[in-house]
PDB file of C-alpha atoms in Angstrom:
ATOM      1  CA  MET A  47      -9.472  10.173   0.224  1.00  0.00           C
ATOM      2  CA  ASP A  48      -8.976  12.760   2.955  1.00  0.00           C
ATOM      3  CA  ILE A  49      -5.444  12.747   4.363  1.00  0.00           C
ATOM      4  CA  THR A  50      -6.599  13.427   7.936  1.00  0.00           C
ATOM      5  CA  ARG A  51      -9.285  12.410  10.379  1.00  0.00           C
ATOM      6  CA  THR A  52     -10.291  15.302  12.619  1.00  0.00           C
ATOM      7  CA  ILE A  53     -12.350  15.838  15.763  1.00  0.00           C
ATOM      8  CA  THR A  54     -12.891  18.819  18.026  1.00  0.00           C
ATOM      9  CA  VAL A  55     -12.968  18.273  21.786  1.00  0.00           C
ATOM     10  CA  SER A  56     -14.487  20.844  24.159  1.00  0.00           C
ATOM     11  CA  GLN A  57     -11.602  20.691  26.632  1.00  0.00           C
ATOM     12  CA  PRO A  58      -8.393  22.652  27.159  1.00  0.00           C
ATOM     13  CA  PHE A  59      -5.348  21.887  25.039  1.00  0.00           C
ATOM     14  CA  THR A  60      -3.185  20.530  27.881  1.00  0.00           C
ATOM     15  CA  ASP A  61      -5.886  18.111  29.025  1.00  0.00           C
ATOM     16  CA  VAL A  62      -6.557  16.878  25.494  1.00  0.00           C
ATOM     17  CA  ALA A  63      -2.854  16.426  24.716  1.00  0.00           C
ATOM     18  CA  GLN A  64      -2.515  14.151  27.749  1.00  0.00           C
ATOM     19  CA  ARG A  65      -5.677  12.235  26.842  1.00  0.00           C
ATOM     20  CA  VAL A  66      -4.349  11.746  23.288  1.00  0.00           C
ATOM     21  CA  ARG A  67      -1.104  10.241  24.643  1.00  0.00           C
ATOM     22  CA  GLU A  68      -3.117   7.895  26.893  1.00  0.00           C
ATOM     23  CA  ALA A  69      -5.526   6.882  24.124  1.00  0.00           C
ATOM     24  CA  LEU A  70      -2.622   6.167  21.762  1.00  0.00           C
ATOM     25  CA  ALA A  71      -0.914   4.022  24.414  1.00  0.00           C
ATOM     26  CA  ALA A  72      -4.134   2.087  25.017  1.00  0.00           C
ATOM     27  CA  GLN A  73      -4.091   1.168  21.310  1.00  0.00           C
ATOM     28  CA  GLY A  74      -0.441   0.081  21.330  1.00  0.00           C
ATOM     29  CA  PHE A  75       1.057   3.291  19.946  1.00  0.00           C
ATOM     30  CA  GLY A  76       4.138   4.841  21.465  1.00  0.00           C
ATOM     31  CA  VAL A  77       4.953   8.503  20.989  1.00  0.00           C
ATOM     32  CA  LEU A  78       8.415   8.585  19.414  1.00  0.00           C
ATOM     33  CA  THR A  79       8.597  12.325  18.826  1.00  0.00           C
ATOM     34  CA  GLU A  80       6.949  15.479  20.121  1.00  0.00           C
ATOM     35  CA  ILE A  81       7.286  18.759  18.275  1.00  0.00           C
ATOM     36  CA  ASP A  82       6.091  21.883  20.051  1.00  0.00           C
ATOM     37  CA  MET A  83       5.169  23.941  16.999  1.00  0.00           C
ATOM     38  CA  THR A  84       4.236  26.922  19.176  1.00  0.00           C
ATOM     39  CA  ALA A  85       7.754  27.178  20.617  1.00  0.00           C
ATOM     40  CA  THR A  86       9.405  26.308  17.306  1.00  0.00           C
ATOM     41  CA  MET A  87       7.540  29.007  15.358  1.00  0.00           C
ATOM     42  CA  LYS A  88       8.295  31.554  18.082  1.00  0.00           C
ATOM     43  CA  GLU A  89      12.002  30.668  18.160  1.00  0.00           C
ATOM     44  CA  LYS A  90      12.598  30.262  14.424  1.00  0.00           C
ATOM     45  CA  ARG A  91      10.201  32.836  12.974  1.00  0.00           C
ATOM     46  CA  GLY A  92       9.142  35.101  15.825  1.00  0.00           C
ATOM     47  CA  ALA A  93       5.572  34.014  15.085  1.00  0.00           C
ATOM     48  CA  ASP A  94       2.899  33.571  17.716  1.00  0.00           C
ATOM     49  CA  ILE A  95       0.576  30.658  17.016  1.00  0.00           C
ATOM     50  CA  GLU A  96      -1.914  28.762  19.135  1.00  0.00           C
ATOM     51  CA  ASP A  97      -0.837  25.806  21.277  1.00  0.00           C
ATOM     52  CA  PHE A  98       0.140  23.303  18.583  1.00  0.00           C
ATOM     53  CA  LEU A  99       1.752  19.918  19.180  1.00  0.00           C
ATOM     54  CA  VAL A 100       2.779  17.253  16.668  1.00  0.00           C
ATOM     55  CA  LEU A 101       3.084  13.742  18.110  1.00  0.00           C
ATOM     56  CA  GLY A 102       4.904  11.087  16.079  1.00  0.00           C
ATOM     57  CA  ALA A 103       3.039   7.902  17.040  1.00  0.00           C
ATOM     58  CA  CYS A 104       4.085   4.372  16.126  1.00  0.00           C
ATOM     59  CA  ASN A 105       2.624   0.946  16.746  1.00  0.00           C
ATOM     60  CA  PRO A 106       5.723  -1.288  16.510  1.00  0.00           C
ATOM     61  CA  GLU A 107       3.810  -4.426  15.500  1.00  0.00           C
ATOM     62  CA  LEU A 108       1.972  -2.721  12.644  1.00  0.00           C
ATOM     63  CA  ALA A 109       5.108  -0.857  11.541  1.00  0.00           C
ATOM     64  CA  GLU A 110       7.118  -4.081  11.409  1.00  0.00           C
ATOM     65  CA  ARG A 111       4.446  -5.865   9.375  1.00  0.00           C
ATOM     66  CA  ALA A 112       4.237  -2.968   6.904  1.00  0.00           C
ATOM     67  CA  LEU A 113       8.010  -2.665   6.550  1.00  0.00           C
ATOM     68  CA  HIS A 114       8.299  -6.365   5.762  1.00  0.00           C
ATOM     69  CA  ILE A 115       5.975  -5.785   2.827  1.00  0.00           C
ATOM     70  CA  ASP A 116       7.476  -2.537   1.543  1.00  0.00           C
ATOM     71  CA  ARG A 117      10.384  -0.651   3.076  1.00  0.00           C
ATOM     72  CA  ARG A 118       9.175   2.577   1.422  1.00  0.00           C
ATOM     73  CA  ILE A 119       6.478   2.706   4.100  1.00  0.00           C
ATOM     74  CA  GLY A 120       9.221   4.096   6.318  1.00  0.00           C
ATOM     75  CA  VAL A 121       8.622   7.540   4.818  1.00  0.00           C
ATOM     76  CA  ARG A 122       5.101   7.427   6.285  1.00  0.00           C
ATOM     77  CA  LEU A 123       6.328   6.530   9.788  1.00  0.00           C
ATOM     78  CA  PRO A 124       5.695   7.570  12.451  1.00  0.00           C
ATOM     79  CA  CYS A 125       2.041   8.462  12.062  1.00  0.00           C
ATOM     80  CA  ASN A 126       1.602  12.116  12.917  1.00  0.00           C
ATOM     81  CA  VAL A 127      -1.088  13.232  15.318  1.00  0.00           C
ATOM     82  CA  VAL A 128      -1.711  16.958  15.716  1.00  0.00           C
ATOM     83  CA  VAL A 129      -3.222  18.515  18.831  1.00  0.00           C
ATOM     84  CA  ARG A 130      -3.973  22.224  18.530  1.00  0.00           C
ATOM     85  CA  ALA A 131      -5.936  24.771  20.483  1.00  0.00           C
ATOM     86  CA  THR A 132      -8.729  26.750  18.945  1.00  0.00           C
ATOM     87  CA  ASP A 133     -11.160  29.374  20.154  1.00  0.00           C
ATOM     88  CA  ARG A 134     -14.628  28.588  18.915  1.00  0.00           C
ATOM     89  CA  THR A 135     -16.785  31.629  19.623  1.00  0.00           C
ATOM     90  CA  GLY A 136     -15.306  32.157  23.062  1.00  0.00           C
ATOM     91  CA  ARG A 137     -15.457  28.478  24.094  1.00  0.00           C
ATOM     92  CA  VAL A 138     -12.402  26.401  24.868  1.00  0.00           C
ATOM     93  CA  ALA A 139     -11.858  23.703  22.261  1.00  0.00           C
ATOM     94  CA  THR A 140      -9.007  21.566  20.996  1.00  0.00           C
ATOM     95  CA  ILE A 141      -8.657  20.016  17.559  1.00  0.00           C
ATOM     96  CA  VAL A 142      -7.128  16.554  17.145  1.00  0.00           C
ATOM     97  CA  GLU A 143      -6.045  15.523  13.653  1.00  0.00           C
ATOM     98  CA  LEU A 144      -4.421  12.276  12.692  1.00  0.00           C
ATOM     99  CA  MET A 145      -3.081  10.884   9.478  1.00  0.00           C
ATOM    100  CA  ASN A 146      -5.633   8.708   7.737  1.00  0.00           C
ATOM    101  CA  PRO A 147      -4.152   5.188   8.166  1.00  0.00           C
ATOM    102  CA  GLN A 148      -5.691   4.069   4.874  1.00  0.00           C
ATOM    103  CA  LEU A 149      -3.016   6.122   3.123  1.00  0.00           C
ATOM    104  CA  LEU A 150      -0.543   3.338   3.979  1.00  0.00           C
ATOM    105  CA  ALA A 151      -2.284   1.014   1.545  1.00  0.00           C
ATOM    106  CA  THR A 152      -2.643   3.584  -1.220  1.00  0.00           C
ATOM    107  CA  VAL A 153       0.984   4.735  -1.231  1.00  0.00           C
ATOM    108  CA  THR A 154       2.292   1.576  -2.897  1.00  0.00           C
ATOM    109  CA  ASP A 155      -0.881  -0.015  -4.305  1.00  0.00           C
ATOM    110  CA  ASP A 156       0.232  -3.263  -2.642  1.00  0.00           C
ATOM    111  CA  PRO A 157      -2.885  -5.215  -1.589  1.00  0.00           C
ATOM    112  CA  ASP A 158      -0.882  -6.918   1.175  1.00  0.00           C
ATOM    113  CA  LEU A 159      -0.796  -3.589   3.032  1.00  0.00           C
ATOM    114  CA  ALA A 160      -4.610  -3.310   3.156  1.00  0.00           C
ATOM    115  CA  PRO A 161      -5.088  -5.479   6.280  1.00  0.00           C
ATOM    116  CA  ILE A 162      -2.409  -3.502   8.124  1.00  0.00           C
ATOM    117  CA  ALA A 163      -4.000  -0.206   7.114  1.00  0.00           C
ATOM    118  CA  ASP A 164      -7.386  -1.552   8.226  1.00  0.00           C
ATOM    119  CA  GLU A 165      -5.967  -2.510  11.631  1.00  0.00           C
ATOM    120  CA  ALA A 166      -4.247   0.866  12.035  1.00  0.00           C
ATOM    121  CA  ASP A 167      -7.495   2.557  11.036  1.00  0.00           C
ATOM    122  CA  ARG A 168      -9.445   0.551  13.613  1.00  0.00           C
ATOM    123  CA  ARG A 169      -6.972   1.466  16.340  1.00  0.00           C
ATOM    124  CA  MET A 170      -6.857   5.146  15.409  1.00  0.00           C
ATOM    125  CA  SER A 171     -10.661   5.222  15.303  1.00  0.00           C
ATOM    126  CA  ALA A 172     -10.609   3.870  18.854  1.00  0.00           C
ATOM    127  CA  VAL A 173      -8.270   6.715  19.821  1.00  0.00           C
ATOM    128  CA  LEU A 174     -10.703   9.282  18.433  1.00  0.00           C
ATOM    129  CA  ASP A 175     -13.667   7.502  20.062  1.00  0.00           C
ATOM    130  CA  ALA A 176     -11.922   7.578  23.450  1.00  0.00           C
ATOM    131  CA  LEU A 177     -11.404  11.324  23.121  1.00  0.00           C
ATOM    132  CA  GLN A 178     -15.065  11.944  22.418  1.00  0.00           C
ATOM    133  CA  GLN A 179     -16.220  10.236  25.627  1.00  0.00           C
TER     134      GLN A 179
END
């Protein structure tokens, strides 16, 4: 099982980052954390990297259901979504990667987590679909 689901959008980083936030909200996900990896790498390592943002997204209803089944799921929360700029042969493009929600069910092998992972997967698929329109 792949740990991420990835798409490439032919739009600038800033526009895609905002669209990702909106698409997550439309699916009931709040962004709990934002890590500007570009600024962090520059400050901590003196390294220059492309625009790179990590969003910690959480759907409170799904998180609560999963935590009631197995508190260890907390180490998988929030679900990380990465938005990063790329230059594809001179064209502007942005990559969006999100954690594969099905990993929630495989972490503990608890079959009760499968419906929650399926719902998270459906919602995250809708996020990716919205970005491709």
